[in-house]
PDB file of C-alpha atoms in Angstrom:
ATOM      1  CA  GLN A  61      -7.171  17.672  10.927  1.00  0.00           C
ATOM      2  CA  VAL A  62      -6.139  14.955   9.051  1.00  0.00           C
ATOM      3  CA  GLN A  63      -4.958  15.466   5.559  1.00  0.00           C
ATOM      4  CA  PHE A  64      -4.238  12.584   2.650  1.00  0.00           C
ATOM      5  CA  VAL A  65      -2.093  12.715  -0.360  1.00  0.00           C
ATOM      6  CA  GLU A  66      -2.896  10.342  -2.860  1.00  0.00           C
ATOM      7  CA  SER A  67      -0.907   9.221  -5.773  1.00  0.00           C
ATOM      8  CA  GLY A  68       0.082   7.267  -8.804  1.00  0.00           C
ATOM      9  CA  GLY A  69      -3.024   7.549 -10.587  1.00  0.00           C
ATOM     10  CA  GLY A  70      -3.049   7.694 -14.505  1.00  0.00           C
ATOM     11  CA  LEU A  71      -4.077   5.832 -17.285  1.00  0.00           C
ATOM     12  CA  VAL A  72      -3.227   2.163 -18.191  1.00  0.00           C
ATOM     13  CA  GLN A  73      -4.504  -0.565 -20.655  1.00  0.00           C
ATOM     14  CA  PRO A  74      -6.664  -3.832 -19.503  1.00  0.00           C
ATOM     15  CA  GLY A  75      -3.823  -6.214 -18.049  1.00  0.00           C
ATOM     16  CA  GLY A  76      -1.291  -3.917 -16.561  1.00  0.00           C
ATOM     17  CA  SER A  77      -0.450  -2.471 -12.919  1.00  0.00           C
ATOM     18  CA  LEU A  78      -0.333   0.740 -11.036  1.00  0.00           C
ATOM     19  CA  ARG A  79       0.681   1.536  -7.530  1.00  0.00           C
ATOM     20  CA  LEU A  80      -0.756   4.196  -6.224  1.00  0.00           C
ATOM     21  CA  SER A  81       0.625   5.706  -2.559  1.00  0.00           C
ATOM     22  CA  CYS A  82      -0.897   7.691   0.607  1.00  0.00           C
ATOM     23  CA  VAL A  83       0.678  10.236   2.955  1.00  0.00           C
ATOM     24  CA  ALA A  84      -1.240  11.416   5.522  1.00  0.00           C
ATOM     25  CA  SER A  85      -0.352  14.371   7.883  1.00  0.00           C
ATOM     26  CA  GLU A  86      -1.696  15.301  11.137  1.00  0.00           C
ATOM     27  CA  ILE A  87      -1.540  12.272  12.404  1.00  0.00           C
ATOM     28  CA  MET A  88      -0.113   8.979  13.231  1.00  0.00           C
ATOM     29  CA  ILE A  89      -1.427   6.203  11.762  1.00  0.00           C
ATOM     30  CA  ARG A  90       0.042   3.170  13.055  1.00  0.00           C
ATOM     31  CA  LEU A  91      -2.723   1.889  15.277  1.00  0.00           C
ATOM     32  CA  PHE A  92      -5.126   2.962  12.628  1.00  0.00           C
ATOM     33  CA  VAL A  93      -6.711   0.774  10.145  1.00  0.00           C
ATOM     34  CA  VAL A  94      -5.905   2.337   6.738  1.00  0.00           C
ATOM     35  CA  GLY A  95      -7.666   2.079   3.885  1.00  0.00           C
ATOM     36  CA  TRP A  96      -8.494   2.175   0.029  1.00  0.00           C
ATOM     37  CA  TYR A  97     -11.844   3.702  -1.435  1.00  0.00           C
ATOM     38  CA  ARG A  98     -12.635   3.857  -4.942  1.00  0.00           C
ATOM     39  CA  GLN A  99     -15.876   6.034  -6.750  1.00  0.00           C
ATOM     40  CA  ALA A 100     -16.634   5.216 -10.381  1.00  0.00           C
ATOM     41  CA  PRO A 101     -18.416   7.981 -12.297  1.00  0.00           C
ATOM     42  CA  GLY A 102     -22.352   7.579 -11.202  1.00  0.00           C
ATOM     43  CA  LYS A 103     -22.069   5.382  -8.591  1.00  0.00           C
ATOM     44  CA  GLN A 104     -20.845   5.693  -4.853  1.00  0.00           C
ATOM     45  CA  ARG A 105     -17.717   5.728  -3.077  1.00  0.00           C
ATOM     46  CA  GLU A 106     -16.795   1.727  -1.758  1.00  0.00           C
ATOM     47  CA  SER A 107     -14.277  -0.336  -0.077  1.00  0.00           C
ATOM     48  CA  VAL A 108     -11.301  -1.526  -1.955  1.00  0.00           C
ATOM     49  CA  ALA A 109      -9.243  -2.565   0.484  1.00  0.00           C
ATOM     50  CA  GLU A 110      -8.097  -2.160   4.186  1.00  0.00           C
ATOM     51  CA  ILE A 111      -5.266  -2.919   6.242  1.00  0.00           C
ATOM     52  CA  SER A 112      -5.148  -3.582   9.853  1.00  0.00           C
ATOM     53  CA  SER A 113      -2.840  -2.126  12.243  1.00  0.00           C
ATOM     54  CA  ASP A 114      -0.862  -5.552  12.830  1.00  0.00           C
ATOM     55  CA  GLY A 115      -0.472  -5.732   8.705  1.00  0.00           C
ATOM     56  CA  THR A 116      -3.621  -8.005   7.989  1.00  0.00           C
ATOM     57  CA  PRO A 117      -5.109  -7.296   4.890  1.00  0.00           C
ATOM     58  CA  TYR A 118      -8.774  -7.294   3.940  1.00  0.00           C
ATOM     59  CA  TYR A 119      -9.874  -6.793   0.483  1.00  0.00           C
ATOM     60  CA  GLU A 120     -13.485  -6.612  -1.409  1.00  0.00           C
ATOM     61  CA  ASP A 121     -14.354  -9.287  -3.874  1.00  0.00           C
ATOM     62  CA  PRO A 122     -13.886  -7.640  -7.178  1.00  0.00           C
ATOM     63  CA  VAL A 123     -10.249  -7.064  -6.480  1.00  0.00           C
ATOM     64  CA  LYS A 124      -9.133 -10.090  -4.293  1.00  0.00           C
ATOM     65  CA  GLY A 125      -5.957 -11.720  -5.887  1.00  0.00           C
ATOM     66  CA  ARG A 126      -5.338  -8.060  -8.273  1.00  0.00           C
ATOM     67  CA  PHE A 127      -4.586  -5.598  -5.889  1.00  0.00           C
ATOM     68  CA  THR A 128      -2.328  -5.733  -3.111  1.00  0.00           C
ATOM     69  CA  ILE A 129      -1.931  -3.258  -0.055  1.00  0.00           C
ATOM     70  CA  SER A 130       0.556  -2.443   2.414  1.00  0.00           C
ATOM     71  CA  ARG A 131       1.852   0.218   4.588  1.00  0.00           C
ATOM     72  CA  ASP A 132       5.109   1.532   6.386  1.00  0.00           C
ATOM     73  CA  ASN A 133       3.982   3.451   9.471  1.00  0.00           C
ATOM     74  CA  ALA A 134       7.347   5.083   9.543  1.00  0.00           C
ATOM     75  CA  LYS A 135       6.740   7.012   6.811  1.00  0.00           C
ATOM     76  CA  ASN A 136       2.978   7.577   7.622  1.00  0.00           C
ATOM     77  CA  THR A 137       2.181   6.492   4.232  1.00  0.00           C
ATOM     78  CA  TRP A 138       0.776   3.343   2.775  1.00  0.00           C
ATOM     79  CA  PHE A 139      -0.027   1.596  -0.901  1.00  0.00           C
ATOM     80  CA  LEU A 140      -1.983  -0.545  -3.260  1.00  0.00           C
ATOM     81  CA  GLN A 141      -0.623  -2.358  -5.789  1.00  0.00           C
ATOM     82  CA  MET A 142      -2.798  -2.784  -8.436  1.00  0.00           C
ATOM     83  CA  ASN A 143      -2.486  -5.647 -11.064  1.00  0.00           C
ATOM     84  CA  SER A 144      -4.363  -7.448 -14.082  1.00  0.00           C
ATOM     85  CA  LEU A 145      -6.417  -4.085 -14.162  1.00  0.00           C
ATOM     86  CA  LYS A 146      -9.983  -4.068 -15.708  1.00  0.00           C
ATOM     87  CA  PRO A 147     -12.249  -1.046 -17.090  1.00  0.00           C
ATOM     88  CA  GLU A 148     -14.002  -1.777 -14.025  1.00  0.00           C
ATOM     89  CA  ASP A 149     -11.448  -0.596 -11.872  1.00  0.00           C
ATOM     90  CA  THR A 150     -12.133   2.730 -13.287  1.00  0.00           C
ATOM     91  CA  ALA A 151     -12.282   5.260 -10.660  1.00  0.00           C
ATOM     92  CA  ALA A 152     -11.248   8.026  -8.203  1.00  0.00           C
ATOM     93  CA  TYR A 153      -9.338   6.133  -5.376  1.00  0.00           C
ATOM     94  CA  TYR A 154      -9.030   7.656  -2.193  1.00  0.00           C
ATOM     95  CA  CYS A 155      -7.395   6.982   1.035  1.00  0.00           C
ATOM     96  CA  ASN A 156      -8.439   7.277   4.492  1.00  0.00           C
ATOM     97  CA  LEU A 157      -8.333   5.816   8.343  1.00  0.00           C
ATOM     98  CA  VAL A 158     -10.955   3.694  10.529  1.00  0.00           C
ATOM     99  CA  VAL A 159     -10.435   3.195  14.210  1.00  0.00           C
ATOM    100  CA  ARG A 160     -11.665  -0.028  13.551  1.00  0.00           C
ATOM    101  CA  ARG A 161     -12.819  -2.531  10.769  1.00  0.00           C
ATOM    102  CA  GLY A 162     -16.633  -1.581   9.952  1.00  0.00           C
ATOM    103  CA  LEU A 163     -16.624   1.848  10.714  1.00  0.00           C
ATOM    104  CA  PRO A 164     -16.793   4.301   8.462  1.00  0.00           C
ATOM    105  CA  PRO A 165     -13.715   6.398   7.537  1.00  0.00           C
ATOM    106  CA  PHE A 166     -13.134   9.449   9.808  1.00  0.00           C
ATOM    107  CA  GLY A 167     -10.627  11.383   8.303  1.00  0.00           C
ATOM    108  CA  SER A 168     -11.880  14.269   5.313  1.00  0.00           C
ATOM    109  CA  TRP A 169     -11.285  13.136   1.856  1.00  0.00           C
ATOM    110  CA  GLY A 170      -8.584  14.396  -0.338  1.00  0.00           C
ATOM    111  CA  GLN A 171      -8.570  14.925  -3.744  1.00  0.00           C
ATOM    112  CA  GLY A 172      -8.179  11.184  -5.024  1.00  0.00           C
ATOM    113  CA  THR A 173      -6.141   9.885  -7.438  1.00  0.00           C
ATOM    114  CA  ARG A 174      -8.064   8.980 -10.774  1.00  0.00           C
ATOM    115  CA  VAL A 175      -7.282   5.233 -12.705  1.00  0.00           C
ATOM    116  CA  THR A 176      -8.510   4.960 -16.161  1.00  0.00           C
ATOM    117  CA  VAL A 177      -8.446   1.531 -17.748  1.00  0.00           C
ATOM    118  CA  SER A 178      -8.686   1.751 -21.465  1.00  0.00           C
ATOM    119  CA  SER A 179      -7.345   0.519 -24.257  1.00  0.00           C
TER     120      SER A 179
END
């Protein structure tokens, strides 16, 4: 069963930065789209960013220009660099895989890593 371990979350002031990491096990990620998703308290989980197997990144509008997604296939790992953080970025962040853009993530959700943006 595919498993994910997210890390890198924490408490940061508005305008600050964090770098999230995700490691996948029981699967080789190089052929898949990998992504980051988040769930704020009381809201549904939403997509944040995805990166295709050829390295093309895709971002949702709220994070464009502030977040950068990257991947290291050799280490089965991908990252989310988050800059200029805003209070509305506060959420639990999760990683997952999709077979193709537009399809839902197919792996089991991990524990996530919590990001809190507050002064």
